[in-house]
mmCIF file of C-alpha atoms and ligand atoms in Angstrom:
data_model
loop_
_atom_site.group_PDB
_atom_site.id
_atom_site.type_symbol
_atom_site.label_atom_id
_atom_site.label_comp_id
_atom_site.label_asym_id
_atom_site.label_seq_id
_atom_site.Cartn_x
_atom_site.Cartn_y
_atom_site.Cartn_z
ATOM 1 C CA MET A 1 6.758 -122.290 -48.834
ATOM 2 C CA LYS A 2 4.035 -124.739 -49.847
ATOM 3 C CA VAL A 3 0.502 -123.840 -48.795
ATOM 4 C CA ALA A 4 -2.784 -125.758 -48.851
ATOM 5 C CA VAL A 5 -6.075 -123.853 -48.990
ATOM 6 C CA VAL A 6 -8.670 -126.320 -47.663
ATOM 7 C CA TYR A 7 -12.299 -125.201 -47.839
ATOM 8 C CA TRP A 8 -15.998 -126.021 -47.871
ATOM 9 C CA SER A 9 -18.525 -123.822 -49.621
ATOM 10 C CA GLY A 10 -22.231 -124.315 -50.282
ATOM 11 C CA THR A 11 -23.048 -121.311 -52.457
ATOM 12 C CA GLY A 12 -19.576 -120.308 -53.627
ATOM 13 C CA ASN A 13 -18.728 -117.398 -51.319
ATOM 14 C CA THR A 14 -16.017 -119.147 -49.329
ATOM 15 C CA GLU A 15 -14.824 -120.825 -52.530
ATOM 16 C CA LYS A 16 -14.332 -117.372 -54.071
ATOM 17 C CA MET A 17 -12.364 -116.350 -50.984
ATOM 18 C CA ALA A 18 -10.229 -119.498 -51.325
ATOM 19 C CA ASP A 19 -9.415 -118.710 -54.959
ATOM 20 C CA CYS A 20 -8.450 -115.104 -54.161
ATOM 21 C CA ILE A 21 -6.334 -116.184 -51.182
ATOM 22 C CA ALA A 22 -4.573 -118.698 -53.451
ATOM 23 C CA GLU A 23 -3.888 -115.876 -55.925
ATOM 24 C CA GLY A 24 -2.231 -113.884 -53.128
ATOM 25 C CA ILE A 25 -0.159 -116.859 -52.055
ATOM 26 C CA GLU A 26 1.088 -117.252 -55.631
ATOM 27 C CA ASN A 27 1.804 -113.515 -55.833
ATOM 28 C CA ALA A 28 4.063 -113.988 -52.825
ATOM 29 C CA GLY A 29 6.021 -116.611 -54.740
ATOM 30 C CA SER A 30 4.739 -119.621 -52.843
ATOM 31 C CA GLU A 31 3.310 -122.851 -54.148
ATOM 32 C CA VAL A 32 -0.391 -123.380 -53.414
ATOM 33 C CA GLU A 33 -2.972 -126.148 -53.726
ATOM 34 C CA VAL A 34 -6.684 -125.391 -53.348
ATOM 35 C CA ILE A 35 -8.349 -128.507 -51.937
ATOM 36 C CA PHE A 36 -12.032 -129.220 -51.208
ATOM 37 C CA CYS A 37 -12.305 -130.468 -47.626
ATOM 38 C CA ASP A 38 -13.465 -133.972 -48.594
ATOM 39 C CA ASP A 39 -10.122 -134.454 -50.336
ATOM 40 C CA PHE A 40 -7.951 -133.427 -47.360
ATOM 41 C CA GLY A 41 -6.860 -135.398 -44.326
ATOM 42 C CA ALA A 42 -4.377 -135.435 -41.463
ATOM 43 C CA ASP A 43 -2.039 -137.646 -43.477
ATOM 44 C CA MET A 44 -1.491 -134.704 -45.865
ATOM 45 C CA LEU A 45 -0.384 -132.167 -43.237
ATOM 46 C CA ASN A 46 3.307 -132.970 -43.612
ATOM 47 C CA ASP A 47 3.130 -132.045 -47.308
ATOM 48 C CA PHE A 48 2.542 -128.373 -46.465
ATOM 49 C CA ASP A 49 4.263 -125.606 -44.473
ATOM 50 C CA LEU A 50 0.953 -123.843 -43.823
ATOM 51 C CA VAL A 51 -2.724 -124.744 -44.198
ATOM 52 C CA ALA A 52 -5.420 -122.079 -44.656
ATOM 53 C CA PHE A 53 -8.793 -123.518 -43.628
ATOM 54 C CA GLY A 54 -11.973 -121.914 -44.978
ATOM 55 C CA CYS A 55 -15.543 -122.619 -43.878
ATOM 56 C CA PRO A 56 -18.620 -120.373 -43.688
ATOM 57 C CA ALA A 57 -20.792 -119.962 -40.589
ATOM 58 C CA MET A 58 -23.344 -122.758 -40.747
ATOM 59 C CA GLY A 59 -25.915 -124.402 -38.473
ATOM 60 C CA ASP A 60 -26.129 -122.059 -35.515
ATOM 61 C CA GLU A 61 -22.695 -120.436 -35.606
ATOM 62 C CA VAL A 62 -20.756 -123.638 -36.241
ATOM 63 C CA LEU A 63 -18.650 -125.183 -39.000
ATOM 64 C CA GLU A 64 -20.431 -127.083 -41.766
ATOM 65 C CA GLU A 65 -21.286 -130.352 -40.052
ATOM 66 C CA SER A 66 -21.428 -133.144 -42.616
ATOM 67 C CA SER A 67 -18.245 -132.528 -44.586
ATOM 68 C CA PHE A 68 -15.940 -129.883 -43.110
ATOM 69 C CA GLU A 69 -16.396 -130.684 -39.406
ATOM 70 C CA PRO A 70 -15.526 -134.415 -39.714
ATOM 71 C CA MET A 71 -12.393 -133.533 -41.698
ATOM 72 C CA PHE A 72 -11.413 -130.861 -39.183
ATOM 73 C CA GLU A 73 -11.999 -133.151 -36.190
ATOM 74 C CA GLU A 74 -9.479 -135.590 -37.626
ATOM 75 C CA VAL A 75 -6.975 -132.911 -38.606
ATOM 76 C CA GLU A 76 -7.085 -130.825 -35.409
ATOM 77 C CA GLU A 77 -5.507 -133.629 -33.401
ATOM 78 C CA GLU A 78 -2.367 -133.073 -35.472
ATOM 79 C CA LEU A 79 -2.320 -129.252 -35.483
ATOM 80 C CA ASN A 80 -0.145 -128.708 -32.427
ATOM 81 C CA GLY A 81 2.756 -126.465 -33.480
ATOM 82 C CA ARG A 82 1.601 -126.204 -37.081
ATOM 83 C CA LYS A 83 1.048 -122.944 -38.947
ATOM 84 C CA ILE A 84 -2.553 -122.346 -40.006
ATOM 85 C CA ALA A 85 -4.871 -119.540 -41.142
ATOM 86 C CA LEU A 86 -8.677 -119.344 -40.966
ATOM 87 C CA PHE A 87 -11.237 -117.684 -43.229
ATOM 88 C CA GLY A 88 -14.877 -117.859 -44.221
ATOM 89 C CA SER A 89 -18.069 -116.113 -45.218
ATOM 90 C CA TYR A 90 -21.054 -115.353 -42.958
ATOM 91 C CA GLU A 91 -24.396 -113.629 -43.338
ATOM 92 C CA TRP A 92 -26.683 -113.703 -40.347
ATOM 93 C CA ASN A 93 -24.717 -112.208 -37.516
ATOM 94 C CA GLU A 94 -22.374 -109.305 -37.211
ATOM 95 C CA GLY A 95 -20.738 -110.919 -34.204
ATOM 96 C CA GLN A 96 -19.018 -113.651 -36.229
ATOM 97 C CA LYS A 97 -19.263 -116.042 -33.281
ATOM 98 C CA TRP A 98 -18.441 -119.075 -35.402
ATOM 99 C CA MET A 99 -15.032 -117.659 -36.248
ATOM 100 C CA LYS A 100 -14.270 -116.593 -32.678
ATOM 101 C CA ASP A 101 -15.120 -120.099 -31.450
ATOM 102 C CA TRP A 102 -13.102 -121.702 -34.244
ATOM 103 C CA LYS A 103 -10.055 -119.580 -33.435
ATOM 104 C CA VAL A 104 -10.238 -120.472 -29.728
ATOM 105 C CA ARG A 105 -10.605 -124.142 -30.672
ATOM 106 C CA CYS A 106 -7.479 -123.992 -32.856
ATOM 107 C CA GLU A 107 -5.468 -122.169 -30.196
ATOM 108 C CA GLY A 108 -6.599 -124.834 -27.736
ATOM 109 C CA VAL A 109 -4.917 -127.586 -29.740
ATOM 110 C CA GLY A 110 -1.717 -125.555 -30.073
ATOM 111 C CA ALA A 111 -2.004 -124.430 -33.692
ATOM 112 C CA LYS A 112 -0.051 -121.303 -34.664
ATOM 113 C CA ILE A 113 -2.583 -118.951 -36.281
ATOM 114 C CA VAL A 114 -0.393 -116.778 -38.492
ATOM 115 C CA ALA A 115 -2.876 -113.939 -39.150
ATOM 116 C CA GLU A 116 -6.119 -112.627 -37.712
ATOM 117 C CA PRO A 117 -8.890 -114.777 -39.309
ATOM 118 C CA LEU A 118 -10.535 -113.239 -42.367
ATOM 119 C CA CYS A 119 -14.345 -113.000 -42.373
ATOM 120 C CA VAL A 120 -16.318 -111.729 -45.361
ATOM 121 C CA TYR A 121 -20.005 -110.824 -45.275
ATOM 122 C CA ASP A 122 -21.977 -112.865 -47.843
ATOM 123 C CA CYS A 123 -20.642 -112.738 -51.403
ATOM 124 C CA PRO A 124 -17.190 -111.104 -51.603
ATOM 125 C CA THR A 125 -17.268 -107.602 -53.108
ATOM 126 C CA PRO A 126 -14.346 -106.482 -55.304
ATOM 127 C CA GLU A 127 -12.869 -104.848 -52.174
ATOM 128 C CA ASP A 128 -13.311 -108.093 -50.241
ATOM 129 C CA GLU A 129 -11.571 -109.953 -53.056
ATOM 130 C CA ASP A 130 -8.630 -107.541 -52.766
ATOM 131 C CA ASP A 131 -8.570 -108.200 -49.005
ATOM 132 C CA CYS A 132 -8.480 -111.940 -49.685
ATOM 133 C CA VAL A 133 -5.559 -111.550 -52.101
ATOM 134 C CA ALA A 134 -3.743 -109.423 -49.507
ATOM 135 C CA PHE A 135 -4.509 -112.048 -46.840
ATOM 136 C CA GLY A 136 -2.956 -114.709 -49.079
ATOM 137 C CA GLU A 137 0.167 -112.602 -49.607
ATOM 138 C CA LYS A 138 0.440 -112.004 -45.847
ATOM 139 C CA ILE A 139 0.060 -115.600 -44.712
ATOM 140 C CA ALA A 140 2.492 -116.828 -47.358
ATOM 141 C CA LYS A 141 5.161 -114.604 -45.784
ATOM 142 C CA ALA A 142 4.379 -115.646 -42.208
HETATM 143 C C1 LIG B 201 -27.920 -123.895 -43.222
HETATM 144 C C2 LIG B 201 -27.267 -122.536 -43.088
HETATM 145 C C3 LIG B 201 -26.866 -122.106 -41.840
HETATM 146 C C4 LIG B 201 -26.253 -120.844 -41.688
HETATM 147 N N1 LIG B 201 -25.885 -120.420 -40.432
HETATM 148 C C5 LIG B 201 -25.320 -119.181 -40.299
HETATM 149 C C6 LIG B 201 -24.941 -118.712 -39.010
HETATM 150 O O1 LIG B 201 -25.103 -119.382 -37.991
HETATM 151 N N2 LIG B 201 -24.369 -117.473 -38.924
HETATM 152 C C7 LIG B 201 -24.171 -116.674 -40.027
HETATM 153 O O2 LIG B 201 -23.648 -115.576 -39.879
HETATM 154 N N3 LIG B 201 -24.521 -117.111 -41.262
HETATM 155 C C8 LIG B 201 -25.093 -118.335 -41.419
HETATM 156 N N4 LIG B 201 -25.442 -118.780 -42.660
HETATM 157 C C9 LIG B 201 -25.158 -117.934 -43.823
HETATM 158 C C10 LIG B 201 -23.882 -118.377 -44.523
HETATM 159 O O3 LIG B 201 -22.780 -118.366 -43.646
HETATM 160 C C11 LIG B 201 -23.602 -117.423 -45.696
HETATM 161 O O4 LIG B 201 -24.667 -117.503 -46.618
HETATM 162 C C12 LIG B 201 -22.287 -117.698 -46.381
HETATM 163 O O5 LIG B 201 -22.033 -116.641 -47.287
HETATM 164 C C13 LIG B 201 -22.300 -119.009 -47.136
HETATM 165 O O6 LIG B 201 -21.011 -119.218 -47.669
HETATM 166 P P1 LIG B 201 -20.753 -120.211 -48.884
HETATM 167 O O7 LIG B 201 -21.291 -119.516 -50.124
HETATM 168 O O8 LIG B 201 -19.289 -120.391 -48.928
HETATM 169 O O9 LIG B 201 -21.507 -121.472 -48.589
HETATM 170 C C14 LIG B 201 -26.056 -120.028 -42.818
HETATM 171 C C15 LIG B 201 -26.451 -120.489 -44.090
HETATM 172 C C16 LIG B 201 -27.050 -121.721 -44.224
HETATM 173 C C17 LIG B 201 -27.464 -122.201 -45.592
#
């Protein structure tokens, strides 16, 4: 299994999640590449069996709009039938609306979401980091 972890992060919280998820994927014996969203595109999808997308809640409960959203708009057209996972950090709302909307959006284009999306409040605690590693191990076996 070859996995891409594609993320955006402004203050490092989602980046930390990405690194821990990658650690879990490696623990599971899979190959992983951690890629900043500007360096990923639809033409790379065929190189991976699974893509884990990470983006914090930004704007008003949306994906980051200048870098991650344009990449995702291009990629989502090609997600039908592909295995993906979603994760990200948030801070302002307990409702995690951005992630609920993102999940519905991905299901709408036919992506196969292999695990319940992982949301972490603010900066990952050591326990959150363990959850991220476990998430990586889980999705790598999906
Ligand atoms: C411009 C801006 C908009 C944000 N909008 C939201 C939001 O709508 N909902 C929320 O829960 N958190 C919001 N946040 C908080 C971030 O999601 C939170 O700080 C997160 O940990 C940032 O992750 P990062 O370190 O990966 O950038 C916002 C933060 C910024 C700077």
